[in-house]
Coordinates of C-alpha atoms in Angstrom, one line a residue:
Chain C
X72 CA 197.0 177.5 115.9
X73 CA 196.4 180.8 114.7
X74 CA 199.7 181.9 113.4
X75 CA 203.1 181.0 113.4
X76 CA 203.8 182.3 117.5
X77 CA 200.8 180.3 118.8
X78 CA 202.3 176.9 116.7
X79 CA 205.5 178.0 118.4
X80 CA 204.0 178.1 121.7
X81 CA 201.7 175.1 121.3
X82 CA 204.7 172.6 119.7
X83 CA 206.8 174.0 122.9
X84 CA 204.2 173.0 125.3
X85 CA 203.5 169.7 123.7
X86 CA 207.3 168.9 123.9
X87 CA 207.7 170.0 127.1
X88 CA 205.2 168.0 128.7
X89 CA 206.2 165.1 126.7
X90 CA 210.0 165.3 128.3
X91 CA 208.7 165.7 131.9
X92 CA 206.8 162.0 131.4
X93 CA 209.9 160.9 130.5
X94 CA 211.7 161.9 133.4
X95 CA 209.0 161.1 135.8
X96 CA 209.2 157.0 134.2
X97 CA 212.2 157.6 136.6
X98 CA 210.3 157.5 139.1
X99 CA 208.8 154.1 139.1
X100 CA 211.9 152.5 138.1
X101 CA 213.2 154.0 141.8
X102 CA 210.3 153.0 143.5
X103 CA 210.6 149.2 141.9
X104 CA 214.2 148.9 142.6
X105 CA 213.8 150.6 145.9
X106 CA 210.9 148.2 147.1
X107 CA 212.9 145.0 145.4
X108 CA 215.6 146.4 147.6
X109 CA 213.8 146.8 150.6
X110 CA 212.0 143.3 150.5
X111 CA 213.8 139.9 151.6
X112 CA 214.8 137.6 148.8
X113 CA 212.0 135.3 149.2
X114 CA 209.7 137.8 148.3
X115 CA 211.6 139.8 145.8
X116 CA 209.8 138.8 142.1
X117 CA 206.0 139.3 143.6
X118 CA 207.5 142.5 145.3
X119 CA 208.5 144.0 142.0
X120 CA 205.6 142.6 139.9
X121 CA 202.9 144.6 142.5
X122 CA 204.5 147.4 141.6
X123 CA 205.3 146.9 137.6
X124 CA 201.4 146.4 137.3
X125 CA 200.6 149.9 138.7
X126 CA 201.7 151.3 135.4
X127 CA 198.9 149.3 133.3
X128 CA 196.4 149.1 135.4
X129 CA 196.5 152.4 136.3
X130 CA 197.2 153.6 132.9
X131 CA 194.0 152.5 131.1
X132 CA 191.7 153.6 134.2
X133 CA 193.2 156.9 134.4
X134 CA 192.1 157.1 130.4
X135 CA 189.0 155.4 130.8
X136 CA 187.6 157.5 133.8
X137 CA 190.4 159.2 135.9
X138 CA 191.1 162.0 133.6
X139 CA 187.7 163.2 133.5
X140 CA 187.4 163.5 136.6
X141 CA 189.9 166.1 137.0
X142 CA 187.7 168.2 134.6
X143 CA 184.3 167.5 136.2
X144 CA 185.1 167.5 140.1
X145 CA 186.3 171.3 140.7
X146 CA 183.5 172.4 142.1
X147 CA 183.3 169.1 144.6
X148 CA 180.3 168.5 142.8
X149 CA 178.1 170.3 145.1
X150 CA 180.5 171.8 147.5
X151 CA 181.2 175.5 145.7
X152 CA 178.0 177.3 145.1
X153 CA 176.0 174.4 144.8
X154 CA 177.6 173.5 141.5
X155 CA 177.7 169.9 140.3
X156 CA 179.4 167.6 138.1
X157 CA 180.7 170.4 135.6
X158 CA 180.3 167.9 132.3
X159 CA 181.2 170.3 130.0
X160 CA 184.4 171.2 130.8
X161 CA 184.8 168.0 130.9
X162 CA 184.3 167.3 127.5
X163 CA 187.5 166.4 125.7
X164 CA 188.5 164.2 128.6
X165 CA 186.2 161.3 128.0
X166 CA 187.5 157.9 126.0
X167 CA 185.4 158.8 123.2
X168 CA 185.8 162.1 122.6
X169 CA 187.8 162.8 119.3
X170 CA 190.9 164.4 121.1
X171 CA 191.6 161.5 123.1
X172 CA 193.3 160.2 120.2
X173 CA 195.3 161.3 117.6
X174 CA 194.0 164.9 115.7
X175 CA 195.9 167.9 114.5
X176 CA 194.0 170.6 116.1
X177 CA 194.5 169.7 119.5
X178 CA 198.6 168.4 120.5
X179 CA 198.2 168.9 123.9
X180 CA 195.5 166.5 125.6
X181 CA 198.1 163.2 125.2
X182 CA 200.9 164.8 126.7
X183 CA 199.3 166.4 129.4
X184 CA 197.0 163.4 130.6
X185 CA 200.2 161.5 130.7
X186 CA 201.8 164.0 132.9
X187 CA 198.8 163.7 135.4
X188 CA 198.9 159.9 134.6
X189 CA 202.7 159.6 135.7
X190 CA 201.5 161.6 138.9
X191 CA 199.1 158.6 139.3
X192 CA 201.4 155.9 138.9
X193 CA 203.3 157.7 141.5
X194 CA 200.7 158.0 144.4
X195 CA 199.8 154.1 144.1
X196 CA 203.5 153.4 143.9
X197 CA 204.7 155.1 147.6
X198 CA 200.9 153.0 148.8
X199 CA 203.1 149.8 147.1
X200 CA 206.4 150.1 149.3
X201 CA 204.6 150.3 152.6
X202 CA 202.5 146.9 152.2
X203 CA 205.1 145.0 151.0
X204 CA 205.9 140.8 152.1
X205 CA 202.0 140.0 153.6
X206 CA 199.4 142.2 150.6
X207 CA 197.3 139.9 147.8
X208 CA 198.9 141.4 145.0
X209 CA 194.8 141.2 143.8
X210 CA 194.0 143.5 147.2
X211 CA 197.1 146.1 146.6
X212 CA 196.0 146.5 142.5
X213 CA 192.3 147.8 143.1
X214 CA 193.6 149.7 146.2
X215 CA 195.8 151.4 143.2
X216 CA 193.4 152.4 140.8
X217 CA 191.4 153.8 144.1
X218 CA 194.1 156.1 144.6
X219 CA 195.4 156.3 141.2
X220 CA 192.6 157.1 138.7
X221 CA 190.7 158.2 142.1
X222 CA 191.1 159.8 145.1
X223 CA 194.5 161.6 144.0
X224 CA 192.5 163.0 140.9
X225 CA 189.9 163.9 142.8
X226 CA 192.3 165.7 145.4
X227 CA 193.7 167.6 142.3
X228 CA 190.5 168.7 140.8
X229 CA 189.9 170.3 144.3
X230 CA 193.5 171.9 144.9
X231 CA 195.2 171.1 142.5
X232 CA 193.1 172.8 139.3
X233 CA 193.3 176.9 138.3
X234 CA 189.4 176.4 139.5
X235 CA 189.4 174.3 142.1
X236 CA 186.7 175.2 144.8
X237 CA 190.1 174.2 147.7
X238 CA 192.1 177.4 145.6
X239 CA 188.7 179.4 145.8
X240 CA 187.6 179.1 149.0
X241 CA 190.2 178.0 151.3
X242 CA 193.3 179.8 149.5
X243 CA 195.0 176.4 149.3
X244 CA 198.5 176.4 147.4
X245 CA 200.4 173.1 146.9
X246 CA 202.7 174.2 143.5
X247 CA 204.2 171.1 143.5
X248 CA 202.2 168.7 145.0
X249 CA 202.7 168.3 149.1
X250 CA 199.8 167.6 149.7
X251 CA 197.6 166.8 146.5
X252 CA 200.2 163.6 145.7
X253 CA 202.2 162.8 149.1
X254 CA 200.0 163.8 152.1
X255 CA 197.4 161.7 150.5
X256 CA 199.5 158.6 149.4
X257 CA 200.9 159.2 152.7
X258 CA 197.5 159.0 154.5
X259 CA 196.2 156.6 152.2
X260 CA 199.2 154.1 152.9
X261 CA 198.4 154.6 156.6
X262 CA 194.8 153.4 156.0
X263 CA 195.9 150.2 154.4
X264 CA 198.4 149.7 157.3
X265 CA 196.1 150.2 159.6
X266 CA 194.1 146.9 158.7
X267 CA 196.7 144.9 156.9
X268 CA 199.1 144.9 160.6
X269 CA 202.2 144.1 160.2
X270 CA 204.4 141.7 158.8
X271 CA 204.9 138.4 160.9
X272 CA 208.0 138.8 163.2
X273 CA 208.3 142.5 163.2
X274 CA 207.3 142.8 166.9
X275 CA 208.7 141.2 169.7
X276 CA 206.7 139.6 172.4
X277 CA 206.8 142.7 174.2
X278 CA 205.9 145.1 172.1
X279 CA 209.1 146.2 170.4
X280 CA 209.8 146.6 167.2
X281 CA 213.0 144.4 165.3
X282 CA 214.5 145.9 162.2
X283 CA 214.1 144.3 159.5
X284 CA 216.6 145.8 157.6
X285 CA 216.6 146.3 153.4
X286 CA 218.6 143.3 152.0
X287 CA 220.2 145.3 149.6
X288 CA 221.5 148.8 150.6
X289 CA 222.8 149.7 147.2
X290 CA 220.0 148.9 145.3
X291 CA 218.0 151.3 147.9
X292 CA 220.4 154.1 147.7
X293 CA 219.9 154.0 143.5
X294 CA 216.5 153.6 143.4
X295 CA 216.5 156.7 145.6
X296 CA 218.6 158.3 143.1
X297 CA 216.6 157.4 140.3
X298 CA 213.3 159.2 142.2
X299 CA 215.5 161.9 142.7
X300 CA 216.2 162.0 139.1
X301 CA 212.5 161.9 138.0
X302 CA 211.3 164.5 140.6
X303 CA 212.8 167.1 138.3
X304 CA 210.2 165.8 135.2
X305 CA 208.0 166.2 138.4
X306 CA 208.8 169.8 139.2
X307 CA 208.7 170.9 136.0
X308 CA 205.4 168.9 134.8
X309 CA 203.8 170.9 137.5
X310 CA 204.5 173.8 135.7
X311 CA 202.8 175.7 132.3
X312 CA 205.9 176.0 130.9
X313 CA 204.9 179.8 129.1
X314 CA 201.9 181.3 128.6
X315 CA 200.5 185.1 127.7
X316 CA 198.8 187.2 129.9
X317 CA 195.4 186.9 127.1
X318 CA 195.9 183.4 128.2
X319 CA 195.3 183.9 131.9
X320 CA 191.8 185.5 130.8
X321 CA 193.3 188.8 131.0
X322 CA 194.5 188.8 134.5
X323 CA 198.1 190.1 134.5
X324 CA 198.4 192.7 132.5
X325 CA 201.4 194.0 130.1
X326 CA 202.6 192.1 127.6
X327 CA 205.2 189.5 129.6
X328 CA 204.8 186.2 128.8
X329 CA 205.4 183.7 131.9
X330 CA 205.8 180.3 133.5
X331 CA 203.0 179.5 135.8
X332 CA 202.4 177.0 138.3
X333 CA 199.0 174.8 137.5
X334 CA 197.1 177.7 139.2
X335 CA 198.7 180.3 136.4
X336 CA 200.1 182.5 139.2
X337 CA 203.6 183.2 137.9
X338 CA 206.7 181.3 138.5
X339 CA 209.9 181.1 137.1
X340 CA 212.0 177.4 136.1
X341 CA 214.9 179.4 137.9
X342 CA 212.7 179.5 141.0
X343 CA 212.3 175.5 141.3
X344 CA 215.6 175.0 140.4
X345 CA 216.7 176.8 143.4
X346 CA 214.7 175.4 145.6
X347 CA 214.1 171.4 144.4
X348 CA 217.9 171.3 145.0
X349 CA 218.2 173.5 148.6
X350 CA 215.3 171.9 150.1
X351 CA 217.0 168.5 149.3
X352 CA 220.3 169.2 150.5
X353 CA 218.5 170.5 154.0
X354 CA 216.5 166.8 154.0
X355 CA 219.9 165.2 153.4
X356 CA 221.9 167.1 155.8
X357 CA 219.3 167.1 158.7
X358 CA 218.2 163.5 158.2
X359 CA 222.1 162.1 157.8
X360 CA 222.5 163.8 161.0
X361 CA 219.3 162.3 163.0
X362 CA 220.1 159.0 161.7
X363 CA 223.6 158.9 162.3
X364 CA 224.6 158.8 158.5
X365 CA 222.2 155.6 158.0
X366 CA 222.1 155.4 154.2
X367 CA 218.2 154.8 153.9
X368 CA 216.9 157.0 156.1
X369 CA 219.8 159.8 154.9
X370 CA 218.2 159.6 151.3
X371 CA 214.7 159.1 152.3
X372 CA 215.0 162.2 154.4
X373 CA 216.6 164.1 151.4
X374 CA 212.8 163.2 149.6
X375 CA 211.3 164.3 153.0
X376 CA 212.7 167.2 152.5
X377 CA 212.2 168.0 148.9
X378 CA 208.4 167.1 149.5
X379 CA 207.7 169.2 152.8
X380 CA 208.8 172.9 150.9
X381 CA 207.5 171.2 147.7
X382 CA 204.1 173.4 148.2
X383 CA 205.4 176.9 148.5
X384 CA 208.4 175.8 146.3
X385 CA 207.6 178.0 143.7
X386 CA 207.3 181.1 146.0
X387 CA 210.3 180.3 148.4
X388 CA 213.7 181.8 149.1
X389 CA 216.4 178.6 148.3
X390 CA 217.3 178.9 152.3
X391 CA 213.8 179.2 153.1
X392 CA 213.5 176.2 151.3
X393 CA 216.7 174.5 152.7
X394 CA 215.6 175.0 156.2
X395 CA 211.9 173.8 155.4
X396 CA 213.3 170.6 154.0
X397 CA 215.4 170.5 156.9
X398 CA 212.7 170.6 159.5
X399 CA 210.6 167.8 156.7
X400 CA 213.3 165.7 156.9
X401 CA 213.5 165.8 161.3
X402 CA 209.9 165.5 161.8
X403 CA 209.2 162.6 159.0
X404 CA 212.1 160.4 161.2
X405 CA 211.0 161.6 164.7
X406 CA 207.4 160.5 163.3
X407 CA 207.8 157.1 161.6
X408 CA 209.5 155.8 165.1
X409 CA 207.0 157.4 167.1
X410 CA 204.1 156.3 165.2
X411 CA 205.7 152.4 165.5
X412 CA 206.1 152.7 168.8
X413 CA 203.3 154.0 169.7
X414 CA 200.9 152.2 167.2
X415 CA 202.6 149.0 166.4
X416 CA 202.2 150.3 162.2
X417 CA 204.8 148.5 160.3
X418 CA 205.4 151.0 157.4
X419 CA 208.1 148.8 155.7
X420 CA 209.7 151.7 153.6
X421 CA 208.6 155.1 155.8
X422 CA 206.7 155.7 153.1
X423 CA 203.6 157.1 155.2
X424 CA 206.3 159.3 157.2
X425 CA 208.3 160.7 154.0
X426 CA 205.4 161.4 151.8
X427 CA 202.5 161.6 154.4
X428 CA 203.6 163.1 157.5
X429 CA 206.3 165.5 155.6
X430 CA 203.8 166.7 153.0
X431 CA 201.2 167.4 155.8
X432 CA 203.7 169.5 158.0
X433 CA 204.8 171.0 154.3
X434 CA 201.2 172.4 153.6
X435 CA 201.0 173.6 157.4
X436 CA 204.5 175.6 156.9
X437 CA 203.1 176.9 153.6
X438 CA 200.1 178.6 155.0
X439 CA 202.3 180.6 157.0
X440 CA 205.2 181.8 155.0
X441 CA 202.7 182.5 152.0
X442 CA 200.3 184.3 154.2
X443 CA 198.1 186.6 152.5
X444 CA 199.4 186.2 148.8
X445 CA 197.2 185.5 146.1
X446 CA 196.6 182.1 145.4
X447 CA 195.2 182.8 141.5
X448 CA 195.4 185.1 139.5
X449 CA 192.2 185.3 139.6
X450 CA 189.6 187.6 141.2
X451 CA 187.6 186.4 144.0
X452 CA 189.5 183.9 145.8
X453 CA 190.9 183.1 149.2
X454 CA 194.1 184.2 149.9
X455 CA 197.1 181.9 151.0
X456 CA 196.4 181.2 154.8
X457 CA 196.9 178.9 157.6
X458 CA 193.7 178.0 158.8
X459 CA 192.7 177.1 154.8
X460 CA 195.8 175.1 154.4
X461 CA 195.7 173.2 157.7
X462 CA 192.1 172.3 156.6
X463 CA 193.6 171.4 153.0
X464 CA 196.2 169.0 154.8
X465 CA 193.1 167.0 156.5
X466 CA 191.5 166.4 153.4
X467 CA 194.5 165.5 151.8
X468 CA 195.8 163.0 154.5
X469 CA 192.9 161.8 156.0
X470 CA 189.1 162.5 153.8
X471 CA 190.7 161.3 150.6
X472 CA 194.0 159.4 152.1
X473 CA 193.4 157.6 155.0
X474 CA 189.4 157.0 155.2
X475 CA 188.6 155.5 151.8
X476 CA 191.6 153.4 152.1
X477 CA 190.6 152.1 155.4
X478 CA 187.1 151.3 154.3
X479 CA 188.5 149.3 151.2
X480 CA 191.0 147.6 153.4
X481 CA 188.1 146.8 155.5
X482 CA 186.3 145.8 152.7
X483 CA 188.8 143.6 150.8
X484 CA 189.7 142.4 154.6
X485 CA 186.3 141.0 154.7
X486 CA 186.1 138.8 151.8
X487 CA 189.8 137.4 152.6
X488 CA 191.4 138.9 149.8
X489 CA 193.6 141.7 152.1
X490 CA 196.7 139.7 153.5
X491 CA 198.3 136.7 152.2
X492 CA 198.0 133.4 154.5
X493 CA 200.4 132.8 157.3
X494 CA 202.3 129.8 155.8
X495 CA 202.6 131.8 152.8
X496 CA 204.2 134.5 154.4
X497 CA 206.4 132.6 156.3
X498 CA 208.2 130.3 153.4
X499 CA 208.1 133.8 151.1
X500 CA 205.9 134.9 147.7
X501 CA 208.0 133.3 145.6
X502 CA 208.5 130.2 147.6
X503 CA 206.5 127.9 144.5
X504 CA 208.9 130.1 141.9
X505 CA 212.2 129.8 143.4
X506 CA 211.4 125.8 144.1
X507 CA 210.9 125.6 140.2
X508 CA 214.3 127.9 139.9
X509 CA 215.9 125.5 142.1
X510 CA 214.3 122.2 140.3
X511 CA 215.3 123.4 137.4
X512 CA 218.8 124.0 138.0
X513 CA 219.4 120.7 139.9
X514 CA 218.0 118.8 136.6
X515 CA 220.1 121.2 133.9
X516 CA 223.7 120.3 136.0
X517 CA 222.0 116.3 136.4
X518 CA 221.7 116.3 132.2
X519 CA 225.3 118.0 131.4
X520 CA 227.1 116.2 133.7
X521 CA 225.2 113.2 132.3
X522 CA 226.3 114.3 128.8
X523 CA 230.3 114.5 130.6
X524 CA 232.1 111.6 128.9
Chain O
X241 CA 199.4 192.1 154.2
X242 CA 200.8 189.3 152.4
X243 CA 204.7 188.1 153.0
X244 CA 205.2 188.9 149.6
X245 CA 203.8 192.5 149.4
X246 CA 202.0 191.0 146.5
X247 CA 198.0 191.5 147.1
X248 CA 197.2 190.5 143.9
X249 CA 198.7 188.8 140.3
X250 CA 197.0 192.2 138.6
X251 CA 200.0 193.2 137.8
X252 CA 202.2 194.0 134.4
X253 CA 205.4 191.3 135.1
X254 CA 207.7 193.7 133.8
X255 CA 207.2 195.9 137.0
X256 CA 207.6 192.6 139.3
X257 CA 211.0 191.4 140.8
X258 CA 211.7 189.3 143.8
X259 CA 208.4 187.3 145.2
X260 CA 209.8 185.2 147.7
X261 CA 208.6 185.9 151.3
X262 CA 210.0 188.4 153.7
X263 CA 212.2 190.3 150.8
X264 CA 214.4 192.4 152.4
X265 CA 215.6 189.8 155.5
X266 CA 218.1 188.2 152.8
X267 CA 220.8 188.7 155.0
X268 CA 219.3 187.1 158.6
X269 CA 218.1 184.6 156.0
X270 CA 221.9 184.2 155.1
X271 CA 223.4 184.2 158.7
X272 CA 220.4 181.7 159.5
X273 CA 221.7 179.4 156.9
X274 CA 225.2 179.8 157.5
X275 CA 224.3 179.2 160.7
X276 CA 222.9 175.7 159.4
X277 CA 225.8 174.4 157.6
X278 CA 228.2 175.7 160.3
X279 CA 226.4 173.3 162.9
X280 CA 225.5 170.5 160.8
X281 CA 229.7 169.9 161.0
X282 CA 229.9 170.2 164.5
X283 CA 227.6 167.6 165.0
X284 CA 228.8 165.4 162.5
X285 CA 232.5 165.8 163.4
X286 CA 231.0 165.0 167.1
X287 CA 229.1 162.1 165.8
X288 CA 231.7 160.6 164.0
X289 CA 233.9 161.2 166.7
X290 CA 231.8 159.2 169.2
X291 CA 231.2 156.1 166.2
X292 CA 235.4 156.1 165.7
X293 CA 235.5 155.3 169.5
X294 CA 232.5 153.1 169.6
X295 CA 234.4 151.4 167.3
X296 CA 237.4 150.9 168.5
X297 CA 236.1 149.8 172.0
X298 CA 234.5 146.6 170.4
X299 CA 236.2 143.5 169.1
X300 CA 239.4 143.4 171.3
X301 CA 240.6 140.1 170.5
X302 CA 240.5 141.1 166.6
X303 CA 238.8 137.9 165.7
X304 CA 235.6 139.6 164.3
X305 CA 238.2 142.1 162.5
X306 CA 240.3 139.3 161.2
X307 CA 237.0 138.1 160.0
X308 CA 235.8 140.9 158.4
X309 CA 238.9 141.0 156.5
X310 CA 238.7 137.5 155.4
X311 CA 235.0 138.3 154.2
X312 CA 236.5 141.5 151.9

């Protein structure tokens, strides 16, 4: 910190960061509740502990390896310019390197590497909802730190990162994560489906599918909430929250210091505000009306709808916005039926329909209302287009989504470590743990009314 | 020709205002949206219309309501 403005600046930052984490938490509580909710009674404490144990597992890969890959992938390795593994700007990120722990010239590493590491928890988390009642808890846990302290990190050093070879070349812009966290969980989810199949009884004979509806509405609707409430830590984690124009190498000129998205092209907090809350209110009013007013499809469309304007958010007009989320929230119902009809996938919580197919289509509509702006700062790169971000919403979705998690499906699938037995699924997870429950109870009431004179 | 009119971030911020694209259609953007909301309650008033009679067609006996009320 060179003087007094900088410490200013730097303590700002650190706090900033460290209050978006906290928000973000938020969001796994939701997702827990919301699976726990969605999940029958028998299965409920093996449903909620396959998602708790994202946040450690993920948690110490992301430190050991995840967050260095963030700094070494940009350039693919080997994809811009023939440029590998970029190991020195990724020193700083590795376990062992002195910042990655407590010391007084650098506050910013921690917070920020738990603001990607809450991003983390949150792509393995929408993978957890869709597999619930028939995935080894074992299976789902390495499929996690794939996409958690991999894939997604990977997909962000790519398009997600000021000098990401996707921003260079293809003009890819995804401010607040469409594509780089939700087309990919998405895809990825869809993957695991894929080979997993669906749970036992949610086809008829002919083809059909039954609802297996949530067995607790209310716990749905506030775990909904709560992801609601954490997507704001979300918004604004994706944000620098002020920087000068020395510190985007010169770029902009003048003297105006400015919030930035994570590709420093200038935004405003005003902006997301704006739009986070229009493009919801289109997802909720469009999907209430598609689903009739069903409750769980009305508040999963509202998240449809923030996370299909959620890549130009930053640049959009609030009724541009409201109207994307609109169309989001329409095409992630239309598409979740569709694909279920069509493809027999049981995707228990529309999980691969709210974050995949809505961030896709969100990345698609980006490329044409930003068309032709800048995507950095920066000299040299690709302007916003279609053509890039349709490209950008394949990678996303399917070459770091869907394929690796179909190969370690397959994988895990073939060593019998995938799906859970029949029997097992049938008399519930917790089948051995709510016998016990039930045991126990039976012999407290046998000893007190024993002890009943 | 970007839907911004911004070509490039080379700019001093001071000099910059609106950035969202296709400044200057605010007010088709507006009727467009009014448009929006305005529908959205035709539908639903149709929708709910159509549920309120769906409802009352079923259950004519009143034993499932009697029920139902017993269950509250």
């Amino acid at each position: 910190m060179g003087n007094n403005l900088d410490a200013l600046t730097t303590v700002f930052t650190e706090f900033y960061y460290w209050v978006t984490v906290v928000f973000m938490f938020l969001i796994h509580v939701g997702f827990c509740l919301y699976e726990v909710a969605a999940s029958r009674r028998r299965n409920h404490l093996h449903t909620l502990m396959k998602n708790t144990m994202v946040i450690p597992l993920v948690t110490v890969t992301f430190f050991f390896f995840g967050w260095w890959i963030y700094f070494a992938f940009p350039n693919g390795p080997w994809i811009f310019e023939g440029k590998g593994i970029d190991f020195a700007a990724a020193e700083g990120a590795r376990p062992w390197d002195d910042n990655m722990g407590t010391n007084l010239s650098d506050r910013i590493n921690g917070v920020f590497w738990a603001a990607f590491l809450l991003f983390s928890w949150t792509a393995a988390s929408i993978v957890s909802g869709a597999v619930i009642e028939r995935i080894r808890s074992g299976a789902f846990w390495l499929l996690a730190v794939l996409i958690g302290s991999g894939t997604w990190i990977i997909d962000a050093a790519w398009g997600w990162h000021w000098d990401g070879w996707m921003v260079k070349l293809l003009g890819y812009h995804d401010a607040y994560a469409s594509g780089v966290i939700h087309a990919i969980a998405g895809g990825f989810a869809l993957g695991v489906l894929v080979v997993l199949g669906p749970r036992l009884g949610k086809f008829r004979p002919d083809g059909t599918a039954r609802d297996i509806p949530p067995h607790n509405t209310w716990l749905v609707t506030l775990g909904l909430f709560l992801i609601y409430t954490g997507f704001w830590g979300f918004y604004a984690a994706c944000n620098v929250p002020i920087i000068s124009p020395e510190g985007i190498g010169g770029q902009i000129t003048g003297e105006t210091w400015t919030a930035t998205n994570i590709y420093l092209a200038p935004t405003t907090l005003s902006a997301i505000t704006f739009n986070f809350l229009m493009s919801l209110s289109g997802g909720l009013m469009v999907a209430f009306m598609v689903s009739k007013g069903d409750p769980f499809w009305t508040y999963s469309g509202g998240l449809a709808g923030v996370i299909c304007a959620s890549a130009g958010n930053d640049l959009y007009h609030p009724i541009q916005s409201m109207l994307i989320g609109g169309v989001g929230a329409w095409f992630a119902y239309k598409a979740h039926f569709w694909v279920e009809r069509k493809f027999k996938i049981d995707d228990a919580v529309g999980a691969v329909a709210v974050h995949g197919y809505a961030g896709f289509l969100g990345l698609i509509i980006c490329g044409f209302m930003l068309w032709g702006q800048p995507s950095s700062p920066y000299e040299g790169y690709a302007t916003i287009n279609p053509l890039g971000m349709f490209i950008g919403a394949i990678i996303m979705f399917g070459v770091l989504g869907f394929v690796p998690a179909f190969i370690a499906s397959k994988i895990l699938d073939g060593f019998g470590m995938l799906r859970i037995p029949r029997k097992v699924e049938l008399e519930g997870l917790d089948f051995e743990e709510e016998e016990a429950y039930r045991d126990a109870l039976d012999e407290v009431r046998e000893a007190e009314k024993a002890m009943v004179a | 020709m970007s839907t911004n009119g911004m070509e490039s971030w080379a700019v001093d911020l001071k000099d910059v205002g609106a950035v969202y694209p296709f400044s200057g259609s605010e007010g088709l953007l507006y009727i467009a949206g009014l448009a929006f909301w305005i529908i959205w309650h035709v539908v639903q008033l149709r929708q709910e219309a159509a549920e309120v009679h769906h409802e009352m067609d079923m259950d004519a006996s009143g034993d499932k309501a009697r029920a139902a009320i017993d269950r509250y």
